[in-house]
PDB file of C-alpha atoms in Angstrom:
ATOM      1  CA  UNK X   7      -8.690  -4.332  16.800  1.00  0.00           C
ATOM      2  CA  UNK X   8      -5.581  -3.141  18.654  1.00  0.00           C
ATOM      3  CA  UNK X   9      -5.575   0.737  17.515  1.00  0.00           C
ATOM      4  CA  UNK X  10      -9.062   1.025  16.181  1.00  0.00           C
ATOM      5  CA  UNK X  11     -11.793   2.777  17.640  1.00  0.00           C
ATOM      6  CA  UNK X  12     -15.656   3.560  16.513  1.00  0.00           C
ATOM      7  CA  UNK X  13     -17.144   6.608  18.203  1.00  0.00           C
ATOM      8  CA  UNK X  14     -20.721   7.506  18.179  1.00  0.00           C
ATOM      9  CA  UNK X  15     -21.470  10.171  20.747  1.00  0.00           C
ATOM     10  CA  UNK X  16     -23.948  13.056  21.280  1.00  0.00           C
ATOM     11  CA  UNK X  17     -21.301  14.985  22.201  1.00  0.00           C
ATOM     12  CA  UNK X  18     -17.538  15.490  20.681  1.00  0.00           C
ATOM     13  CA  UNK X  19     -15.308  13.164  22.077  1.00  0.00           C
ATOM     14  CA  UNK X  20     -11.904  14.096  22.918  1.00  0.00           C
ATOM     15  CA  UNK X  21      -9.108  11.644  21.397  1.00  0.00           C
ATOM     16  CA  UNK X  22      -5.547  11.306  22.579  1.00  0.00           C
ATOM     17  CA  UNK X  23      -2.692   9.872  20.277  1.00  0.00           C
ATOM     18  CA  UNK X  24       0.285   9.245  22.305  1.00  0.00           C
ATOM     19  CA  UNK X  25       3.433   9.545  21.758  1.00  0.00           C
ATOM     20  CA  UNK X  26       5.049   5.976  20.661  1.00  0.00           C
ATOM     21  CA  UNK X  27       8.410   6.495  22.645  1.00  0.00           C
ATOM     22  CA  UNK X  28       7.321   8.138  25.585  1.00  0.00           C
ATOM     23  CA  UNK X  29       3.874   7.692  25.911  1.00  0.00           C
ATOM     24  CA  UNK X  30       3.221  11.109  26.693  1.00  0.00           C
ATOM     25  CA  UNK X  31      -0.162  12.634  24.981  1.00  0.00           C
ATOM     26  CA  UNK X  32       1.066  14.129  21.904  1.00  0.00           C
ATOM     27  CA  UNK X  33      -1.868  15.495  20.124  1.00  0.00           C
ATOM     28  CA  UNK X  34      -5.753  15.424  21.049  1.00  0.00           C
ATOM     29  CA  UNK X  35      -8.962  16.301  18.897  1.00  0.00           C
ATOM     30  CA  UNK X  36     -12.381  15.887  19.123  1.00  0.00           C
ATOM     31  CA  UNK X  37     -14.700  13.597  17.553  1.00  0.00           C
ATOM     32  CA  UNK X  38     -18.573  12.761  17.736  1.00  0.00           C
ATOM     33  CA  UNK X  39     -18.670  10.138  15.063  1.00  0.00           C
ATOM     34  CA  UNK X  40     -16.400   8.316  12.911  1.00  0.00           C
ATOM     35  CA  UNK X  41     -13.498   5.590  13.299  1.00  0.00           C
ATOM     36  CA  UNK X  42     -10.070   6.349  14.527  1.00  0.00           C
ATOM     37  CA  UNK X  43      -7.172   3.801  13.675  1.00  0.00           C
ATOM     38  CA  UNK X  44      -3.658   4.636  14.640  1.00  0.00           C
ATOM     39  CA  UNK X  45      -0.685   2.407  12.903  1.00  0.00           C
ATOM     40  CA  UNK X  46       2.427   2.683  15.357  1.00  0.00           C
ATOM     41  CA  UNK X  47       5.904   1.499  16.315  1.00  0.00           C
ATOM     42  CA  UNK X  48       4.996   2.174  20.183  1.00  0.00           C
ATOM     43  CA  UNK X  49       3.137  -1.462  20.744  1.00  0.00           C
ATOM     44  CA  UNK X  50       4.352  -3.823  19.097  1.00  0.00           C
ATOM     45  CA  UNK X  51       8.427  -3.212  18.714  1.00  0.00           C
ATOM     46  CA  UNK X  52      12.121  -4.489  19.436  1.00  0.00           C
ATOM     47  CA  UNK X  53      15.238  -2.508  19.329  1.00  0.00           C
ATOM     48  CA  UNK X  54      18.271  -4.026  18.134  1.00  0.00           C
ATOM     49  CA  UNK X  55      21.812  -1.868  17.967  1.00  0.00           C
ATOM     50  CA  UNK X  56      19.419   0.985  19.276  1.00  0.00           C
ATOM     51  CA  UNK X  57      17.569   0.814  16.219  1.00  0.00           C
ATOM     52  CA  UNK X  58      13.311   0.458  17.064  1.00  0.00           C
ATOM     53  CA  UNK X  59      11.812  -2.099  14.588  1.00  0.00           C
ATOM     54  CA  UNK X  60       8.290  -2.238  14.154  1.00  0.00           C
ATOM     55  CA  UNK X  61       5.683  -4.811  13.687  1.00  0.00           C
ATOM     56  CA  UNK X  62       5.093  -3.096  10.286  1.00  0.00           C
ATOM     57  CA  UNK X  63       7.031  -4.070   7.232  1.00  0.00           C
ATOM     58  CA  UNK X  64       7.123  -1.892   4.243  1.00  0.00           C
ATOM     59  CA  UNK X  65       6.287  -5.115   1.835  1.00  0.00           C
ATOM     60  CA  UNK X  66       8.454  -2.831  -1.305  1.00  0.00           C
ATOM     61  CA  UNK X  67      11.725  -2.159   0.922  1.00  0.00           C
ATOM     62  CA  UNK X  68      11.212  -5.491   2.796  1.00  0.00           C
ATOM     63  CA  UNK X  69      12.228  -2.915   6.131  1.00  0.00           C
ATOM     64  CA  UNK X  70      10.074  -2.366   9.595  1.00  0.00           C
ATOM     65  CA  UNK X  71      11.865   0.736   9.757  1.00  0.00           C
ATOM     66  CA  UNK X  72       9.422   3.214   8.294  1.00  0.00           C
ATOM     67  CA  UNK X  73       9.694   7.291   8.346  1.00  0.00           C
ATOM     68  CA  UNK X  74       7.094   7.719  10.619  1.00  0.00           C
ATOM     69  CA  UNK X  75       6.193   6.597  14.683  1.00  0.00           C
ATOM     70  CA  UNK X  76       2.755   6.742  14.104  1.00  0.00           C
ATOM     71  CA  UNK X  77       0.155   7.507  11.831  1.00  0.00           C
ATOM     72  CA  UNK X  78      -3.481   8.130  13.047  1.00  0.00           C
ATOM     73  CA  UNK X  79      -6.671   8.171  10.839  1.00  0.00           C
ATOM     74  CA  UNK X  80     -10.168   9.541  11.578  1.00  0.00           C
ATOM     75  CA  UNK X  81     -13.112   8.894   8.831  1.00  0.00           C
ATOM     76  CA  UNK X  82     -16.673   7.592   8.553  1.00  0.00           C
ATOM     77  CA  UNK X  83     -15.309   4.358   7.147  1.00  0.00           C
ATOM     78  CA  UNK X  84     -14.061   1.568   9.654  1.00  0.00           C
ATOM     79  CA  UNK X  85     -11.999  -0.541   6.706  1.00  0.00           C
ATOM     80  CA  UNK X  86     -10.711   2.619   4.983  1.00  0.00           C
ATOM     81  CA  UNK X  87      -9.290   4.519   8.370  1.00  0.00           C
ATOM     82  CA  UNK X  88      -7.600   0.869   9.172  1.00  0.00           C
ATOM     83  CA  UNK X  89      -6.088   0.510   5.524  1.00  0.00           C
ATOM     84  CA  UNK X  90      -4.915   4.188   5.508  1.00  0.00           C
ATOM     85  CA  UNK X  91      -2.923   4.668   8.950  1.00  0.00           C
ATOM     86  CA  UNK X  92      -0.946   1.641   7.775  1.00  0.00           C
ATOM     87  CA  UNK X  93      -0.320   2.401   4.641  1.00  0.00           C
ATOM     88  CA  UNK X  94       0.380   6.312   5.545  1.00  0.00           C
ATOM     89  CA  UNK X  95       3.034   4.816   8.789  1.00  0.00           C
ATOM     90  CA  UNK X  96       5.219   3.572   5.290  1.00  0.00           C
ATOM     91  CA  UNK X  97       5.241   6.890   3.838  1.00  0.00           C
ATOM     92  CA  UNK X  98       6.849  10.204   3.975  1.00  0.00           C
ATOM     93  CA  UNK X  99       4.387  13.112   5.138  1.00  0.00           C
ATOM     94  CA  UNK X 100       5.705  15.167   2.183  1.00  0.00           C
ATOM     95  CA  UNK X 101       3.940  11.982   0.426  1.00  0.00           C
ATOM     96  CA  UNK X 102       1.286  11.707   2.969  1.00  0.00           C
ATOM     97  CA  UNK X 103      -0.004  15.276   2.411  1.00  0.00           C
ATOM     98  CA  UNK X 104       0.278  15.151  -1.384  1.00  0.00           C
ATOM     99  CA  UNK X 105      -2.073  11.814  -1.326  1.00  0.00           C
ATOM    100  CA  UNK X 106      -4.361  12.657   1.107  1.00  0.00           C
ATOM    101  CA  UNK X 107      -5.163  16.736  -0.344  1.00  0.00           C
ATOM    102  CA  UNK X 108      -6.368  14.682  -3.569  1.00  0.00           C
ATOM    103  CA  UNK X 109      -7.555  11.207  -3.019  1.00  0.00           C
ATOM    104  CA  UNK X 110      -9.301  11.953   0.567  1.00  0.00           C
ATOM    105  CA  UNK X 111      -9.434  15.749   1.175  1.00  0.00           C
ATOM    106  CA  UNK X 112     -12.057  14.998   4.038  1.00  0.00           C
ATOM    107  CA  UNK X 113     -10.472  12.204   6.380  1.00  0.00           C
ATOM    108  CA  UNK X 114      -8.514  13.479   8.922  1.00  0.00           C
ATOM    109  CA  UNK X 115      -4.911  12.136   9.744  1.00  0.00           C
ATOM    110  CA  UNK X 116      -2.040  12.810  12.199  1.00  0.00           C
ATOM    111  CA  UNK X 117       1.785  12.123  11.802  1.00  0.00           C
ATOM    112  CA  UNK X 118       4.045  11.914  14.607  1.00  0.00           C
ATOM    113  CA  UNK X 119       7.822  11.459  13.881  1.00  0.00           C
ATOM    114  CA  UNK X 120      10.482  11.887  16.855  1.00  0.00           C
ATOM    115  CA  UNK X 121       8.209  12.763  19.416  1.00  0.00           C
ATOM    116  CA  UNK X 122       6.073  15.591  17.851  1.00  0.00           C
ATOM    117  CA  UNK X 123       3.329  16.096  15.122  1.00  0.00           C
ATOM    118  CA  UNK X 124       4.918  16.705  11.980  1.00  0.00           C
ATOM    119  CA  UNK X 125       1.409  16.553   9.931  1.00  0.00           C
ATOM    120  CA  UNK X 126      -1.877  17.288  10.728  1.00  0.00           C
ATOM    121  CA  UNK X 127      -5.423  18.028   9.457  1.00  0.00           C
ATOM    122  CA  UNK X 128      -8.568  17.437  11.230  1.00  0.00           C
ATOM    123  CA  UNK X 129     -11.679  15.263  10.130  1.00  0.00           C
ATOM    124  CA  UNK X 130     -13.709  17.194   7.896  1.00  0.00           C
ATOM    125  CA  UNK X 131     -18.085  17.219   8.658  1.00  0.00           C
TER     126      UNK X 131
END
């Protein structure tokens, strides 16, 4: 899959998420085992009246203009960190936090909106 990874190491691994618009490193952490899947607008995109559309349409608003430029998801579960970073690109991270602090206080998750992390928590053991 295009921004899904499965790490099994003997050793933490360090991860980079970059930056959609610049492609700059924005954040790194380290992981020894789980599966990291980042939902972007820095891959697949077009700008139109400098507006960037992504790939990703919000199927409520009908818009590929979503609040975030990437969401990136580390957790044990392949499916679930794939489901989440696309769902959690659609959302707010006033949303994001609220949802993940009580549905799935152990996966970690990073939002980046205009080129910095605005949300962040690491992958819980």
């Amino acid at each position: 899959f295009g921004g899904n990874l499965y790490i099994q190491s003997e050793k933490e691994d360090v991860i980079g998420i970059k930056n959609p618009t610049n492609q700059e490193i924005a954040y790194s952490f380290s992981v020894q085992k789980g599966f990291v899947s980042t939902s972007s607008n820095g891959e697949q995109y077009f700008i139109l009246n400098n507006q960037r559309y992504s790939h990703i349409v919000n199927p409520v608003t009908g818009s590929a203009i979503g609040p975030n430029d990437s969401v990136t998801v580390v957790t044990e579960s392949g499916i679930l960190s794939d489901f989440l970073s696309t769902y959690l690109y659609l959302i707010p991270p006033e949303e994001i936090d609220q949802l993940m602090q009580t549905a799935y206080p152990t996966v970690g998750y990073y939002v980046i909106q205009k080129n910095q992390v605005v949300l962040h928590k690491d992958l819980d053991p």
